[in-house]
Amino acid sequence: MDSTKRRFFAPCPHGLEGVLEGELHSLGVSTTTKTEGGVSFSAPWSTMYWVNLNTHIASRVLWEVGQSPYRTEHDVYNAAYALAWPDWFTPAQTIKVKVSARRCPLPSLDFLTLRIKDAICDKFAAGKQRRPSVDTERPNIRLDAFLDQSTVTFYVDTSGEPLFKRGHRVGSVEAPLRENLAAGILRLAGWSANDVLLDPMCGSGTIPLEAAFMARQIAPGISRNFSFERFLVHDAQRWDHLREAARAKQVAQAPAAIYASDRDPAMVKVAQRMFQGAGVAIDVRLKQSNILDLEAPTDKGVMVINPPYGVRLSRSDELESFYPKLGDWLKQRFAGWRAYVLTGDARLSKLIGLTPSKRIPLFNGALECRVYEFVIVQGGARRRLRPTNQA
Ligand SMILES: C[S@@+](CC[C@H](N)C(=O)[O-])C[C@H]1O[C@@H](n2cnc3c(N)ncnc32)[C@H](O)[C@@H]1O
């Protein structure tokens, strides 16, 4: 396969751009540019396969196929028409065009979506091929256009279903964390596979599952399909080879224990089924327990907590009385541990009675949250000292 570099854009949850850039470097991508909401990168085609398969953090990988200045809708139509769509997919495949914009002076994004779709279909018709059909629910090929004030950029989505859909969810669960957000918190926490991990409010088990995949070096996308498999320019032999290489990397067991629990027996069952289906049940020590009844399983480790938010799962006043108890529990039983709490509830930091050493902004969809880091020492939490202050 050719080693020509193409341009890609990988969107991710706001707040994880730095983590995603680091991950891309570890996957062999050297040329990256971080922007708000994602990372652009240049890489050979096969690296795009590898990133789709192995990223824990990106939501998608978009292939940039064209960029052009514009002033009118007609300019956008012409720019779309100029691209070689029939080289990339067949008209038997259904398409969906999605347009997003920042400071675009044109009045209607819906009209632009229609014009771009027309340009693509007209291009096929000009080559005496049939016009592709639109399917807005389950398209075979997803096409994106992004307009700023004066430039339109076109992308073909190489992923298809968003990458946080790993294919392991069982049943429907209220308010699960997205997989790439769960993985991002683990990375922000600096958790590594050799650290003991505890998620004492594990719900459907998203955080322990991501951790188990990282620890076992299982590619997050190994059980799913990708849109690029349908492209005319797909190299099936190379893809098979890369999937085999990913399988060969897997290790038989996580090096350190991963503990997970939840007080709701129904949630524990859901998590259990998901761990079994994903082949990591042996790596996660799962039980049903109220968080406040747990003892530290080891003298140091990393804890990640995703408590219910007032606006979502639980009653607000319950949480108000819960946060001080959570703080006491951490102080009394988890000296030696680092705890990371993801919440959109600003009262937590006031009520928990511990001083966070970091507050990292992170978006859970549109909800602005923080990851609070607490370094637990005997009798309280320690602020992380600046090096110049250290004794
Ligand atoms: C926001 S959800 C966690 C979602 C989870 N991260 C996921 O991806 O599915 C919060 C969880 O905390 C659990 N929970 C609430 N109070 C608890 C308590 N006192 N002890 C243990 N778990 C509790 C709930 O049952 C719920 O599953």
PDB file of N, CA and C in Angstrom, residues 48-102:
ATOM      1  N   MET A  48      -4.327   5.338   9.224  1.00  0.00           N
ATOM      2  CA  MET A  48      -5.736   5.658   9.533  1.00  0.00           C
ATOM      3  C   MET A  48      -6.469   4.386   9.998  1.00  0.00           C
ATOM      4  N   TYR A  49      -6.197   3.234   9.374  1.00  0.00           N
ATOM      5  CA  TYR A  49      -6.804   1.968   9.812  1.00  0.00           C
ATOM      6  C   TYR A  49      -6.409   1.689  11.270  1.00  0.00           C
ATOM      7  N   TRP A  50      -5.121   1.858  11.526  1.00  0.00           N
ATOM      8  CA  TRP A  50      -4.558   1.537  12.840  1.00  0.00           C
ATOM      9  C   TRP A  50      -5.155   2.442  13.922  1.00  0.00           C
ATOM     10  N   VAL A  51      -5.343   3.728  13.578  1.00  0.00           N
ATOM     11  CA  VAL A  51      -5.919   4.670  14.547  1.00  0.00           C
ATOM     12  C   VAL A  51      -7.376   4.299  14.812  1.00  0.00           C
ATOM     13  N   ASN A  52      -8.160   4.033  13.767  1.00  0.00           N
ATOM     14  CA  ASN A  52      -9.558   3.634  13.966  1.00  0.00           C
ATOM     15  C   ASN A  52      -9.658   2.423  14.897  1.00  0.00           C
ATOM     16  N   LEU A  53      -8.778   1.479  14.706  1.00  0.00           N
ATOM     17  CA  LEU A  53      -8.812   0.229  15.465  1.00  0.00           C
ATOM     18  C   LEU A  53      -8.393   0.427  16.921  1.00  0.00           C
ATOM     19  N   ASN A  54      -7.413   1.303  17.137  1.00  0.00           N
ATOM     20  CA  ASN A  54      -6.758   1.352  18.449  1.00  0.00           C
ATOM     21  C   ASN A  54      -7.088   2.560  19.312  1.00  0.00           C
ATOM     22  N   THR A  55      -7.722   3.583  18.755  1.00  0.00           N
ATOM     23  CA  THR A  55      -7.938   4.771  19.589  1.00  0.00           C
ATOM     24  C   THR A  55      -8.971   4.494  20.678  1.00  0.00           C
ATOM     25  N   HIS A  56      -8.657   4.934  21.890  1.00  0.00           N
ATOM     26  CA  HIS A  56      -9.646   4.907  22.969  1.00  0.00           C
ATOM     27  C   HIS A  56     -10.363   6.248  23.054  1.00  0.00           C
ATOM     28  N   ILE A  57      -9.780   7.293  22.445  1.00  0.00           N
ATOM     29  CA  ILE A  57     -10.217   8.661  22.737  1.00  0.00           C
ATOM     30  C   ILE A  57     -10.984   9.331  21.580  1.00  0.00           C
ATOM     31  N   ALA A  58     -10.587   9.094  20.341  1.00  0.00           N
ATOM     32  CA  ALA A  58     -11.241   9.796  19.220  1.00  0.00           C
ATOM     33  C   ALA A  58     -12.688   9.326  19.067  1.00  0.00           C
ATOM     34  N   SER A  59     -13.559  10.242  18.633  1.00  0.00           N
ATOM     35  CA  SER A  59     -14.951   9.859  18.363  1.00  0.00           C
ATOM     36  C   SER A  59     -15.101   9.336  16.936  1.00  0.00           C
ATOM     37  N   ARG A  60     -14.257   9.822  16.035  1.00  0.00           N
ATOM     38  CA  ARG A  60     -14.272   9.415  14.630  1.00  0.00           C
ATOM     39  C   ARG A  60     -12.920   9.733  14.030  1.00  0.00           C
ATOM     40  N   VAL A  61     -12.674   9.224  12.823  1.00  0.00           N
ATOM     41  CA  VAL A  61     -11.530   9.699  12.037  1.00  0.00           C
ATOM     42  C   VAL A  61     -12.085  10.143  10.695  1.00  0.00           C
ATOM     43  N   LEU A  62     -11.942  11.433  10.400  1.00  0.00           N
ATOM     44  CA  LEU A  62     -12.469  11.998   9.159  1.00  0.00           C
ATOM     45  C   LEU A  62     -11.314  12.216   8.173  1.00  0.00           C
ATOM     46  N   TRP A  63     -11.517  11.772   6.947  1.00  0.00           N
ATOM     47  CA  TRP A  63     -10.497  11.935   5.889  1.00  0.00           C
ATOM     48  C   TRP A  63     -10.805  13.239   5.157  1.00  0.00           C
ATOM     49  N   GLU A  64      -9.837  14.157   5.178  1.00  0.00           N
ATOM     50  CA  GLU A  64     -10.045  15.451   4.514  1.00  0.00           C
ATOM     51  C   GLU A  64      -9.799  15.274   3.018  1.00  0.00           C
ATOM     52  N   VAL A  65     -10.856  15.458   2.208  1.00  0.00           N
ATOM     53  CA  VAL A  65     -10.716  15.204   0.759  1.00  0.00           C
ATOM     54  C   VAL A  65     -10.672  16.481  -0.061  1.00  0.00           C
ATOM     55  N   GLY A  66     -10.930  17.624   0.537  1.00  0.00           N
ATOM     56  CA  GLY A  66     -10.855  18.857  -0.252  1.00  0.00           C
ATOM     57  C   GLY A  66     -11.094  20.079   0.603  1.00  0.00           C
ATOM     58  N   GLN A  67     -10.535  21.182   0.141  1.00  0.00           N
ATOM     59  CA  GLN A  67     -10.710  22.450   0.866  1.00  0.00           C
ATOM     60  C   GLN A  67     -10.717  23.565  -0.177  1.00  0.00           C
ATOM     61  N   SER A  68     -11.589  24.549   0.022  1.00  0.00           N
ATOM     62  CA  SER A  68     -11.709  25.592  -0.998  1.00  0.00           C
ATOM     63  C   SER A  68     -12.238  26.880  -0.372  1.00  0.00           C
ATOM     64  N   PRO A  69     -11.800  28.044  -0.899  1.00  0.00           N
ATOM     65  CA  PRO A  69     -12.415  29.286  -0.433  1.00  0.00           C
ATOM     66  C   PRO A  69     -13.837  29.397  -0.999  1.00  0.00           C
ATOM     67  N   TYR A  70     -14.733  30.112  -0.345  1.00  0.00           N
ATOM     68  CA  TYR A  70     -16.089  30.264  -0.874  1.00  0.00           C
ATOM     69  C   TYR A  70     -16.652  31.623  -0.464  1.00  0.00           C
ATOM     70  N   ARG A  71     -17.623  32.096  -1.259  1.00  0.00           N
ATOM     71  CA  ARG A  71     -18.401  33.272  -0.823  1.00  0.00           C
ATOM     72  C   ARG A  71     -19.892  32.974  -0.879  1.00  0.00           C
ATOM     73  N   THR A  72     -20.286  32.153  -1.871  1.00  0.00           N
ATOM     74  CA  THR A  72     -21.721  31.900  -2.044  1.00  0.00           C
ATOM     75  C   THR A  72     -22.003  30.397  -1.974  1.00  0.00           C
ATOM     76  N   GLU A  73     -23.284  30.049  -1.942  1.00  0.00           N
ATOM     77  CA  GLU A  73     -23.688  28.636  -1.970  1.00  0.00           C
ATOM     78  C   GLU A  73     -23.192  27.972  -3.257  1.00  0.00           C
ATOM     79  N   HIS A  74     -23.193  28.768  -4.337  1.00  0.00           N
ATOM     80  CA  HIS A  74     -22.767  28.244  -5.627  1.00  0.00           C
ATOM     81  C   HIS A  74     -21.284  27.840  -5.588  1.00  0.00           C
ATOM     82  N   ASP A  75     -20.468  28.639  -4.885  1.00  0.00           N
ATOM     83  CA  ASP A  75     -19.038  28.286  -4.737  1.00  0.00           C
ATOM     84  C   ASP A  75     -18.905  26.953  -3.998  1.00  0.00           C
ATOM     85  N   VAL A  76     -19.747  26.762  -2.983  1.00  0.00           N
ATOM     86  CA  VAL A  76     -19.683  25.516  -2.203  1.00  0.00           C
ATOM     87  C   VAL A  76     -20.085  24.340  -3.102  1.00  0.00           C
ATOM     88  N   TYR A  77     -21.148  24.536  -3.905  1.00  0.00           N
ATOM     89  CA  TYR A  77     -21.581  23.493  -4.847  1.00  0.00           C
ATOM     90  C   TYR A  77     -20.413  23.137  -5.779  1.00  0.00           C
ATOM     91  N   ASN A  78     -19.781  24.173  -6.386  1.00  0.00           N
ATOM     92  CA  ASN A  78     -18.691  23.922  -7.345  1.00  0.00           C
ATOM     93  C   ASN A  78     -17.514  23.202  -6.688  1.00  0.00           C
ATOM     94  N   ALA A  79     -17.210  23.594  -5.457  1.00  0.00           N
ATOM     95  CA  ALA A  79     -16.083  22.962  -4.752  1.00  0.00           C
ATOM     96  C   ALA A  79     -16.394  21.487  -4.496  1.00  0.00           C
ATOM     97  N   ALA A  80     -17.638  21.197  -4.134  1.00  0.00           N
ATOM     98  CA  ALA A  80     -18.027  19.796  -3.886  1.00  0.00           C
ATOM     99  C   ALA A  80     -18.023  19.012  -5.198  1.00  0.00           C
ATOM    100  N   TYR A  81     -18.514  19.645  -6.263  1.00  0.00           N
ATOM    101  CA  TYR A  81     -18.606  18.966  -7.568  1.00  0.00           C
ATOM    102  C   TYR A  81     -17.211  18.610  -8.101  1.00  0.00           C
ATOM    103  N   ALA A  82     -16.230  19.437  -7.762  1.00  0.00           N
ATOM    104  CA  ALA A  82     -14.862  19.241  -8.292  1.00  0.00           C
ATOM    105  C   ALA A  82     -14.187  17.997  -7.709  1.00  0.00           C
ATOM    106  N   LEU A  83     -14.721  17.451  -6.635  1.00  0.00           N
ATOM    107  CA  LEU A  83     -14.027  16.338  -5.971  1.00  0.00           C
ATOM    108  C   LEU A  83     -14.360  14.991  -6.629  1.00  0.00           C
ATOM    109  N   ALA A  84     -13.446  14.019  -6.447  1.00  0.00           N
ATOM    110  CA  ALA A  84     -13.517  12.746  -7.189  1.00  0.00           C
ATOM    111  C   ALA A  84     -14.345  11.698  -6.444  1.00  0.00           C
ATOM    112  N   TRP A  85     -15.572  12.049  -6.038  1.00  0.00           N
ATOM    113  CA  TRP A  85     -16.404  11.132  -5.244  1.00  0.00           C
ATOM    114  C   TRP A  85     -16.505   9.735  -5.862  1.00  0.00           C
ATOM    115  N   PRO A  86     -16.715   9.627  -7.214  1.00  0.00           N
ATOM    116  CA  PRO A  86     -16.865   8.269  -7.787  1.00  0.00           C
ATOM    117  C   PRO A  86     -15.608   7.412  -7.680  1.00  0.00           C
ATOM    118  N   ASP A  87     -14.459   8.010  -7.348  1.00  0.00           N
ATOM    119  CA  ASP A  87     -13.255   7.194  -7.105  1.00  0.00           C
ATOM    120  C   ASP A  87     -13.285   6.561  -5.718  1.00  0.00           C
ATOM    121  N   TRP A  88     -14.134   7.081  -4.842  1.00  0.00           N
ATOM    122  CA  TRP A  88     -14.048   6.671  -3.433  1.00  0.00           C
ATOM    123  C   TRP A  88     -15.159   5.724  -3.001  1.00  0.00           C
ATOM    124  N   PHE A  89     -16.343   5.878  -3.597  1.00  0.00           N
ATOM    125  CA  PHE A  89     -17.425   4.937  -3.248  1.00  0.00           C
ATOM    126  C   PHE A  89     -18.362   4.793  -4.432  1.00  0.00           C
ATOM    127  N   THR A  90     -19.231   3.773  -4.397  1.00  0.00           N
ATOM    128  CA  THR A  90     -20.115   3.529  -5.546  1.00  0.00           C
ATOM    129  C   THR A  90     -21.493   4.135  -5.269  1.00  0.00           C
ATOM    130  N   PRO A  91     -22.259   4.404  -6.333  1.00  0.00           N
ATOM    131  CA  PRO A  91     -23.588   4.997  -6.122  1.00  0.00           C
ATOM    132  C   PRO A  91     -24.585   4.016  -5.518  1.00  0.00           C
ATOM    133  N   ALA A  92     -24.192   2.727  -5.418  1.00  0.00           N
ATOM    134  CA  ALA A  92     -25.077   1.755  -4.751  1.00  0.00           C
ATOM    135  C   ALA A  92     -25.071   1.993  -3.245  1.00  0.00           C
ATOM    136  N   GLN A  93     -24.103   2.752  -2.761  1.00  0.00           N
ATOM    137  CA  GLN A  93     -24.020   3.003  -1.324  1.00  0.00           C
ATOM    138  C   GLN A  93     -24.824   4.249  -0.957  1.00  0.00           C
ATOM    139  N   THR A  94     -25.516   4.167   0.169  1.00  0.00           N
ATOM    140  CA  THR A  94     -26.312   5.322   0.594  1.00  0.00           C
ATOM    141  C   THR A  94     -25.405   6.336   1.290  1.00  0.00           C
ATOM    142  N   ILE A  95     -25.802   7.602   1.188  1.00  0.00           N
ATOM    143  CA  ILE A  95     -24.961   8.652   1.768  1.00  0.00           C
ATOM    144  C   ILE A  95     -25.759   9.527   2.729  1.00  0.00           C
ATOM    145  N   LYS A  96     -25.008  10.197   3.598  1.00  0.00           N
ATOM    146  CA  LYS A  96     -25.594  11.247   4.433  1.00  0.00           C
ATOM    147  C   LYS A  96     -24.580  12.398   4.482  1.00  0.00           C
ATOM    148  N   VAL A  97     -25.050  13.609   4.250  1.00  0.00           N
ATOM    149  CA  VAL A  97     -24.162  14.772   4.313  1.00  0.00           C
ATOM    150  C   VAL A  97     -24.480  15.534   5.596  1.00  0.00           C
ATOM    151  N   LYS A  98     -23.450  15.857   6.352  1.00  0.00           N
ATOM    152  CA  LYS A  98     -23.644  16.657   7.568  1.00  0.00           C
ATOM    153  C   LYS A  98     -22.797  17.924   7.464  1.00  0.00           C
ATOM    154  N   VAL A  99     -23.438  19.064   7.666  1.00  0.00           N
ATOM    155  CA  VAL A  99     -22.718  20.333   7.551  1.00  0.00           C
ATOM    156  C   VAL A  99     -22.635  20.976   8.927  1.00  0.00           C
ATOM    157  N   SER A 100     -21.448  21.423   9.304  1.00  0.00           N
ATOM    158  CA  SER A 100     -21.336  22.238  10.516  1.00  0.00           C
ATOM    159  C   SER A 100     -20.538  23.492  10.167  1.00  0.00           C
ATOM    160  N   ALA A 101     -20.675  24.508  10.987  1.00  0.00           N
ATOM    161  CA  ALA A 101     -20.097  25.797  10.606  1.00  0.00           C
ATOM    162  C   ALA A 101     -19.757  26.625  11.825  1.00  0.00           C
ATOM    163  N   ARG A 102     -18.744  27.469  11.672  1.00  0.00           N
ATOM    164  CA  ARG A 102     -18.425  28.469  12.693  1.00  0.00           C
ATOM    165  C   ARG A 102     -18.189  29.802  11.985  1.00  0.00           C
TER     166      ARG A 102
END
